[in-house]
Amino acid sequence: MKMKLWLRYFVYMFLIFVVVFSGEHVFQGIAKIRENSFNPQYFYTSAMTIIFYGSVGLILGLEHFICEIKKEGTWALILPKIVLMGLPSLYFSLAYVTFSFNIEFLRNIIIYPIITLMVSYSGFLSVFPLILGYTIITSFYKHNEKLGV
């Protein structure tokens, strides 16, 4: 049993390394395109950030999801978790796309929290896709009427 645990967590960490290194390769490619074309590539940056950082979040929550698959019952969704954690994480995950809007109303009201985080260069915007991926995968569970769960 202990050997299985070691193997399981080795595989999880290996998957995270694969995602991180392949993501780094893709982000370097986007940076080269940005340098050569002077086009900020906001859409691609946001999409790749969500895909790669979100994948790390999915991998981190994979153990929960696998445990739920083994249970009996019908699939259900934890809606408050999706609404209160998933939607704000999606909002901040789309930072580069929403930042590129040139509509003054959006910039002054809706995008203000994003601009605050972007200007500070704190790196916290990268955390939100990770939270989004983790929230999505851990929001699913099996509802079993017989057990009352």
mmCIF file of the C-alpha atoms, coordinates in Angstrom:
data_MODEL
# 
_entry.id   MODEL 
# 
loop_
_atom_site.group_PDB 
_atom_site.id 
_atom_site.type_symbol 
_atom_site.label_atom_id 
_atom_site.label_alt_id 
_atom_site.label_comp_id 
_atom_site.label_asym_id 
_atom_site.label_entity_id 
_atom_site.label_seq_id 
_atom_site.pdbx_PDB_ins_code 
_atom_site.Cartn_x 
_atom_site.Cartn_y 
_atom_site.Cartn_z 
_atom_site.occupancy 
_atom_site.B_iso_or_equiv 
_atom_site.pdbx_formal_charge 
_atom_site.auth_seq_id 
_atom_site.auth_comp_id 
_atom_site.auth_asym_id 
_atom_site.auth_atom_id 
_atom_site.pdbx_PDB_model_num 
ATOM 1   C CA . MET A 1 1   ? 0.000   0.000  0.000   1.00 0.00 ? 1   MET A CA 1 
ATOM 2   C CA . LYS A 1 2   ? 2.770   2.443  0.881   1.00 0.00 ? 2   LYS A CA 1 
ATOM 3   C CA . MET A 1 3   ? 4.475   1.804  -2.442  1.00 0.00 ? 3   MET A CA 1 
ATOM 4   C CA . LYS A 1 4   ? 1.242   2.680  -4.261  1.00 0.00 ? 4   LYS A CA 1 
ATOM 5   C CA . LEU A 1 5   ? 1.099   6.017  -2.415  1.00 0.00 ? 5   LEU A CA 1 
ATOM 6   C CA . TRP A 1 6   ? 4.679   6.805  -3.374  1.00 0.00 ? 6   TRP A CA 1 
ATOM 7   C CA . LEU A 1 7   ? 3.931   5.923  -6.982  1.00 0.00 ? 7   LEU A CA 1 
ATOM 8   C CA . ARG A 1 8   ? 0.693   7.925  -7.034  1.00 0.00 ? 8   ARG A CA 1 
ATOM 9   C CA . TYR A 1 9   ? 2.318   11.108 -5.764  1.00 0.00 ? 9   TYR A CA 1 
ATOM 10  C CA . PHE A 1 10  ? 5.302   10.583 -8.039  1.00 0.00 ? 10  PHE A CA 1 
ATOM 11  C CA . VAL A 1 11  ? 2.909   10.442 -11.014 1.00 0.00 ? 11  VAL A CA 1 
ATOM 12  C CA . TYR A 1 12  ? 1.076   13.580 -9.829  1.00 0.00 ? 12  TYR A CA 1 
ATOM 13  C CA . MET A 1 13  ? 4.345   15.478 -9.492  1.00 0.00 ? 13  MET A CA 1 
ATOM 14  C CA . PHE A 1 14  ? 5.576   14.162 -12.833 1.00 0.00 ? 14  PHE A CA 1 
ATOM 15  C CA . LEU A 1 15  ? 2.366   15.394 -14.494 1.00 0.00 ? 15  LEU A CA 1 
ATOM 16  C CA . ILE A 1 16  ? 2.791   18.802 -12.871 1.00 0.00 ? 16  ILE A CA 1 
ATOM 17  C CA . PHE A 1 17  ? 6.382   18.995 -14.172 1.00 0.00 ? 17  PHE A CA 1 
ATOM 18  C CA . VAL A 1 18  ? 5.222   18.050 -17.670 1.00 0.00 ? 18  VAL A CA 1 
ATOM 19  C CA . VAL A 1 19  ? 2.550   20.765 -17.592 1.00 0.00 ? 19  VAL A CA 1 
ATOM 20  C CA . VAL A 1 20  ? 4.941   23.388 -16.177 1.00 0.00 ? 20  VAL A CA 1 
ATOM 21  C CA . PHE A 1 21  ? 7.760   22.725 -18.645 1.00 0.00 ? 21  PHE A CA 1 
ATOM 22  C CA . SER A 1 22  ? 5.490   22.455 -21.673 1.00 0.00 ? 22  SER A CA 1 
ATOM 23  C CA . GLY A 1 23  ? 3.712   25.618 -20.541 1.00 0.00 ? 23  GLY A CA 1 
ATOM 24  C CA . GLU A 1 24  ? 7.028   27.420 -20.223 1.00 0.00 ? 24  GLU A CA 1 
ATOM 25  C CA . HIS A 1 25  ? 7.868   26.398 -23.786 1.00 0.00 ? 25  HIS A CA 1 
ATOM 26  C CA . VAL A 1 26  ? 4.535   27.750 -25.052 1.00 0.00 ? 26  VAL A CA 1 
ATOM 27  C CA . PHE A 1 27  ? 4.885   31.010 -23.093 1.00 0.00 ? 27  PHE A CA 1 
ATOM 28  C CA . GLN A 1 28  ? 8.366   31.536 -24.560 1.00 0.00 ? 28  GLN A CA 1 
ATOM 29  C CA . GLY A 1 29  ? 6.869   31.101 -28.023 1.00 0.00 ? 29  GLY A CA 1 
ATOM 30  C CA . ILE A 1 30  ? 4.176   33.673 -27.264 1.00 0.00 ? 30  ILE A CA 1 
ATOM 31  C CA . ALA A 1 31  ? 6.864   36.059 -25.967 1.00 0.00 ? 31  ALA A CA 1 
ATOM 32  C CA . LYS A 1 32  ? 8.822   35.693 -29.233 1.00 0.00 ? 32  LYS A CA 1 
ATOM 33  C CA . ILE A 1 33  ? 5.709   36.418 -31.276 1.00 0.00 ? 33  ILE A CA 1 
ATOM 34  C CA . ARG A 1 34  ? 5.038   39.439 -29.071 1.00 0.00 ? 34  ARG A CA 1 
ATOM 35  C CA . GLU A 1 35  ? 8.588   40.746 -29.574 1.00 0.00 ? 35  GLU A CA 1 
ATOM 36  C CA . ASN A 1 36  ? 8.567   40.249 -33.342 1.00 0.00 ? 36  ASN A CA 1 
ATOM 37  C CA . SER A 1 37  ? 5.085   41.576 -34.058 1.00 0.00 ? 37  SER A CA 1 
ATOM 38  C CA . PHE A 1 38  ? 4.684   44.151 -31.266 1.00 0.00 ? 38  PHE A CA 1 
ATOM 39  C CA . ASN A 1 39  ? 1.285   42.559 -30.688 1.00 0.00 ? 39  ASN A CA 1 
ATOM 40  C CA . PRO A 1 40  ? 0.654   41.873 -26.977 1.00 0.00 ? 40  PRO A CA 1 
ATOM 41  C CA . GLN A 1 41  ? -1.203  38.582 -27.719 1.00 0.00 ? 41  GLN A CA 1 
ATOM 42  C CA . TYR A 1 42  ? -3.634  39.080 -24.809 1.00 0.00 ? 42  TYR A CA 1 
ATOM 43  C CA . PHE A 1 43  ? -6.032  36.351 -25.889 1.00 0.00 ? 43  PHE A CA 1 
ATOM 44  C CA . TYR A 1 44  ? -3.345  33.686 -26.319 1.00 0.00 ? 44  TYR A CA 1 
ATOM 45  C CA . THR A 1 45  ? -1.665  34.668 -23.065 1.00 0.00 ? 45  THR A CA 1 
ATOM 46  C CA . SER A 1 46  ? -4.947  34.341 -21.154 1.00 0.00 ? 46  SER A CA 1 
ATOM 47  C CA . ALA A 1 47  ? -5.912  31.099 -22.871 1.00 0.00 ? 47  ALA A CA 1 
ATOM 48  C CA . MET A 1 48  ? -2.540  29.481 -22.232 1.00 0.00 ? 48  MET A CA 1 
ATOM 49  C CA . THR A 1 49  ? -2.458  30.740 -18.642 1.00 0.00 ? 49  THR A CA 1 
ATOM 50  C CA . ILE A 1 50  ? -5.845  29.161 -17.965 1.00 0.00 ? 50  ILE A CA 1 
ATOM 51  C CA . ILE A 1 51  ? -4.887  25.930 -19.734 1.00 0.00 ? 51  ILE A CA 1 
ATOM 52  C CA . PHE A 1 52  ? -1.511  25.411 -18.088 1.00 0.00 ? 52  PHE A CA 1 
ATOM 53  C CA . TYR A 1 53  ? -2.043  26.845 -14.604 1.00 0.00 ? 53  TYR A CA 1 
ATOM 54  C CA . GLY A 1 54  ? -5.585  25.465 -14.575 1.00 0.00 ? 54  GLY A CA 1 
ATOM 55  C CA . SER A 1 55  ? -4.170  22.044 -15.431 1.00 0.00 ? 55  SER A CA 1 
ATOM 56  C CA . VAL A 1 56  ? -1.961  22.192 -12.346 1.00 0.00 ? 56  VAL A CA 1 
ATOM 57  C CA . GLY A 1 57  ? -5.091  22.929 -10.282 1.00 0.00 ? 57  GLY A CA 1 
ATOM 58  C CA . LEU A 1 58  ? -6.863  20.000 -11.926 1.00 0.00 ? 58  LEU A CA 1 
ATOM 59  C CA . ILE A 1 59  ? -3.955  17.690 -11.113 1.00 0.00 ? 59  ILE A CA 1 
ATOM 60  C CA . LEU A 1 60  ? -3.930  18.875 -7.495  1.00 0.00 ? 60  LEU A CA 1 
ATOM 61  C CA . GLY A 1 61  ? -7.638  18.025 -7.190  1.00 0.00 ? 61  GLY A CA 1 
ATOM 62  C CA . LEU A 1 62  ? -7.397  14.794 -9.142  1.00 0.00 ? 62  LEU A CA 1 
ATOM 63  C CA . GLU A 1 63  ? -7.195  12.602 -6.040  1.00 0.00 ? 63  GLU A CA 1 
ATOM 64  C CA . HIS A 1 64  ? -10.569 13.921 -4.810  1.00 0.00 ? 64  HIS A CA 1 
ATOM 65  C CA . PHE A 1 65  ? -12.126 13.321 -8.215  1.00 0.00 ? 65  PHE A CA 1 
ATOM 66  C CA . ILE A 1 66  ? -10.797 9.760  -8.423  1.00 0.00 ? 66  ILE A CA 1 
ATOM 67  C CA . CYS A 1 67  ? -12.258 9.014  -4.976  1.00 0.00 ? 67  CYS A CA 1 
ATOM 68  C CA . GLU A 1 68  ? -15.622 10.358 -6.147  1.00 0.00 ? 68  GLU A CA 1 
ATOM 69  C CA . ILE A 1 69  ? -15.544 8.213  -9.292  1.00 0.00 ? 69  ILE A CA 1 
ATOM 70  C CA . LYS A 1 70  ? -15.240 5.090  -7.135  1.00 0.00 ? 70  LYS A CA 1 
ATOM 71  C CA . LYS A 1 71  ? -18.368 5.980  -5.127  1.00 0.00 ? 71  LYS A CA 1 
ATOM 72  C CA . GLU A 1 72  ? -21.885 5.033  -6.114  1.00 0.00 ? 72  GLU A CA 1 
ATOM 73  C CA . GLY A 1 73  ? -24.589 7.577  -6.782  1.00 0.00 ? 73  GLY A CA 1 
ATOM 74  C CA . THR A 1 74  ? -25.431 10.343 -9.186  1.00 0.00 ? 74  THR A CA 1 
ATOM 75  C CA . TRP A 1 75  ? -23.091 13.189 -9.971  1.00 0.00 ? 75  TRP A CA 1 
ATOM 76  C CA . ALA A 1 76  ? -23.868 16.509 -8.330  1.00 0.00 ? 76  ALA A CA 1 
ATOM 77  C CA . LEU A 1 77  ? -22.237 19.924 -8.310  1.00 0.00 ? 77  LEU A CA 1 
ATOM 78  C CA . ILE A 1 78  ? -21.374 22.130 -5.352  1.00 0.00 ? 78  ILE A CA 1 
ATOM 79  C CA . LEU A 1 79  ? -22.925 25.284 -6.802  1.00 0.00 ? 79  LEU A CA 1 
ATOM 80  C CA . PRO A 1 80  ? -21.825 27.726 -4.048  1.00 0.00 ? 80  PRO A CA 1 
ATOM 81  C CA . LYS A 1 81  ? -18.231 26.653 -4.612  1.00 0.00 ? 81  LYS A CA 1 
ATOM 82  C CA . ILE A 1 82  ? -18.504 27.235 -8.358  1.00 0.00 ? 82  ILE A CA 1 
ATOM 83  C CA . VAL A 1 83  ? -20.196 30.619 -7.913  1.00 0.00 ? 83  VAL A CA 1 
ATOM 84  C CA . LEU A 1 84  ? -18.129 31.982 -5.024  1.00 0.00 ? 84  LEU A CA 1 
ATOM 85  C CA . MET A 1 85  ? -14.729 30.523 -5.960  1.00 0.00 ? 85  MET A CA 1 
ATOM 86  C CA . GLY A 1 86  ? -14.932 29.541 -9.624  1.00 0.00 ? 86  GLY A CA 1 
ATOM 87  C CA . LEU A 1 87  ? -16.449 32.672 -11.138 1.00 0.00 ? 87  LEU A CA 1 
ATOM 88  C CA . PRO A 1 88  ? -14.119 35.160 -9.386  1.00 0.00 ? 88  PRO A CA 1 
ATOM 89  C CA . SER A 1 89  ? -11.174 32.952 -10.340 1.00 0.00 ? 89  SER A CA 1 
ATOM 90  C CA . LEU A 1 90  ? -12.363 32.928 -13.954 1.00 0.00 ? 90  LEU A CA 1 
ATOM 91  C CA . TYR A 1 91  ? -12.737 36.729 -13.835 1.00 0.00 ? 91  TYR A CA 1 
ATOM 92  C CA . PHE A 1 92  ? -9.131  37.185 -12.720 1.00 0.00 ? 92  PHE A CA 1 
ATOM 93  C CA . SER A 1 93  ? -7.933  34.397 -15.033 1.00 0.00 ? 93  SER A CA 1 
ATOM 94  C CA . LEU A 1 94  ? -9.188  36.396 -18.001 1.00 0.00 ? 94  LEU A CA 1 
ATOM 95  C CA . ALA A 1 95  ? -7.199  39.434 -16.833 1.00 0.00 ? 95  ALA A CA 1 
ATOM 96  C CA . TYR A 1 96  ? -5.194  39.965 -20.002 1.00 0.00 ? 96  TYR A CA 1 
ATOM 97  C CA . VAL A 1 97  ? -8.236  39.690 -22.257 1.00 0.00 ? 97  VAL A CA 1 
ATOM 98  C CA . THR A 1 98  ? -10.333 42.088 -20.193 1.00 0.00 ? 98  THR A CA 1 
ATOM 99  C CA . PHE A 1 99  ? -7.375  44.453 -19.802 1.00 0.00 ? 99  PHE A CA 1 
ATOM 100 C CA . SER A 1 100 ? -7.200  44.770 -23.585 1.00 0.00 ? 100 SER A CA 1 
ATOM 101 C CA . PHE A 1 101 ? -10.725 46.227 -23.799 1.00 0.00 ? 101 PHE A CA 1 
ATOM 102 C CA . ASN A 1 102 ? -10.567 49.898 -24.667 1.00 0.00 ? 102 ASN A CA 1 
ATOM 103 C CA . ILE A 1 103 ? -13.994 50.737 -23.274 1.00 0.00 ? 103 ILE A CA 1 
ATOM 104 C CA . GLU A 1 104 ? -13.616 53.376 -20.569 1.00 0.00 ? 104 GLU A CA 1 
ATOM 105 C CA . PHE A 1 105 ? -16.553 52.110 -18.456 1.00 0.00 ? 105 PHE A CA 1 
ATOM 106 C CA . LEU A 1 106 ? -15.001 48.648 -18.318 1.00 0.00 ? 106 LEU A CA 1 
ATOM 107 C CA . ARG A 1 107 ? -11.559 50.005 -17.481 1.00 0.00 ? 107 ARG A CA 1 
ATOM 108 C CA . ASN A 1 108 ? -12.809 52.249 -14.684 1.00 0.00 ? 108 ASN A CA 1 
ATOM 109 C CA . ILE A 1 109 ? -15.253 49.932 -12.934 1.00 0.00 ? 109 ILE A CA 1 
ATOM 110 C CA . ILE A 1 110 ? -15.165 46.294 -13.942 1.00 0.00 ? 110 ILE A CA 1 
ATOM 111 C CA . ILE A 1 111 ? -11.454 45.951 -14.684 1.00 0.00 ? 111 ILE A CA 1 
ATOM 112 C CA . TYR A 1 112 ? -10.148 48.088 -11.808 1.00 0.00 ? 112 TYR A CA 1 
ATOM 113 C CA . PRO A 1 113 ? -9.281  45.110 -9.518  1.00 0.00 ? 113 PRO A CA 1 
ATOM 114 C CA . ILE A 1 114 ? -7.419  43.442 -12.378 1.00 0.00 ? 114 ILE A CA 1 
ATOM 115 C CA . ILE A 1 115 ? -5.469  46.603 -13.187 1.00 0.00 ? 115 ILE A CA 1 
ATOM 116 C CA . THR A 1 116 ? -4.507  46.917 -9.526  1.00 0.00 ? 116 THR A CA 1 
ATOM 117 C CA . LEU A 1 117 ? -2.991  43.419 -9.556  1.00 0.00 ? 117 LEU A CA 1 
ATOM 118 C CA . MET A 1 118 ? -1.357  43.886 -12.970 1.00 0.00 ? 118 MET A CA 1 
ATOM 119 C CA . VAL A 1 119 ? 0.317   47.157 -12.034 1.00 0.00 ? 119 VAL A CA 1 
ATOM 120 C CA . SER A 1 120 ? 1.785   45.728 -8.831  1.00 0.00 ? 120 SER A CA 1 
ATOM 121 C CA . TYR A 1 121 ? 3.562   42.922 -10.763 1.00 0.00 ? 121 TYR A CA 1 
ATOM 122 C CA . SER A 1 122 ? 3.009   40.679 -7.758  1.00 0.00 ? 122 SER A CA 1 
ATOM 123 C CA . GLY A 1 123 ? 2.447   37.518 -9.796  1.00 0.00 ? 123 GLY A CA 1 
ATOM 124 C CA . PHE A 1 124 ? -0.824  36.773 -8.015  1.00 0.00 ? 124 PHE A CA 1 
ATOM 125 C CA . LEU A 1 125 ? -2.759  36.724 -11.298 1.00 0.00 ? 125 LEU A CA 1 
ATOM 126 C CA . SER A 1 126 ? -1.147  33.345 -12.006 1.00 0.00 ? 126 SER A CA 1 
ATOM 127 C CA . VAL A 1 127 ? -2.741  31.881 -8.880  1.00 0.00 ? 127 VAL A CA 1 
ATOM 128 C CA . PHE A 1 128 ? -6.321  32.375 -10.084 1.00 0.00 ? 128 PHE A CA 1 
ATOM 129 C CA . PRO A 1 129 ? -6.263  29.857 -12.983 1.00 0.00 ? 129 PRO A CA 1 
ATOM 130 C CA . LEU A 1 130 ? -4.805  27.325 -10.543 1.00 0.00 ? 130 LEU A CA 1 
ATOM 131 C CA . ILE A 1 131 ? -7.677  28.014 -8.122  1.00 0.00 ? 131 ILE A CA 1 
ATOM 132 C CA . LEU A 1 132 ? -10.111 27.763 -11.042 1.00 0.00 ? 132 LEU A CA 1 
ATOM 133 C CA . GLY A 1 133 ? -8.845  24.325 -12.083 1.00 0.00 ? 133 GLY A CA 1 
ATOM 134 C CA . TYR A 1 134 ? -8.870  23.037 -8.509  1.00 0.00 ? 134 TYR A CA 1 
ATOM 135 C CA . THR A 1 135 ? -12.357 24.462 -7.889  1.00 0.00 ? 135 THR A CA 1 
ATOM 136 C CA . ILE A 1 136 ? -13.778 22.875 -11.017 1.00 0.00 ? 136 ILE A CA 1 
ATOM 137 C CA . ILE A 1 137 ? -12.487 19.368 -10.323 1.00 0.00 ? 137 ILE A CA 1 
ATOM 138 C CA . THR A 1 138 ? -13.358 19.385 -6.613  1.00 0.00 ? 138 THR A CA 1 
ATOM 139 C CA . SER A 1 139 ? -16.878 20.740 -7.164  1.00 0.00 ? 139 SER A CA 1 
ATOM 140 C CA . PHE A 1 140 ? -18.140 17.426 -8.479  1.00 0.00 ? 140 PHE A CA 1 
ATOM 141 C CA . TYR A 1 141 ? -19.226 14.719 -6.100  1.00 0.00 ? 141 TYR A CA 1 
ATOM 142 C CA . LYS A 1 142 ? -21.450 11.659 -6.076  1.00 0.00 ? 142 LYS A CA 1 
ATOM 143 C CA . HIS A 1 143 ? -24.784 12.050 -4.289  1.00 0.00 ? 143 HIS A CA 1 
ATOM 144 C CA . ASN A 1 144 ? -26.043 8.808  -2.753  1.00 0.00 ? 144 ASN A CA 1 
ATOM 145 C CA . GLU A 1 145 ? -29.680 8.775  -1.600  1.00 0.00 ? 145 GLU A CA 1 
ATOM 146 C CA . LYS A 1 146 ? -29.230 5.530  0.358   1.00 0.00 ? 146 LYS A CA 1 
ATOM 147 C CA . LEU A 1 147 ? -26.424 6.896  2.495   1.00 0.00 ? 147 LEU A CA 1 
ATOM 148 C CA . GLY A 1 148 ? -27.854 10.401 2.759   1.00 0.00 ? 148 GLY A CA 1 
ATOM 149 C CA . VAL A 1 149 ? -24.643 11.827 1.295   1.00 0.00 ? 149 VAL A CA 1 
# 
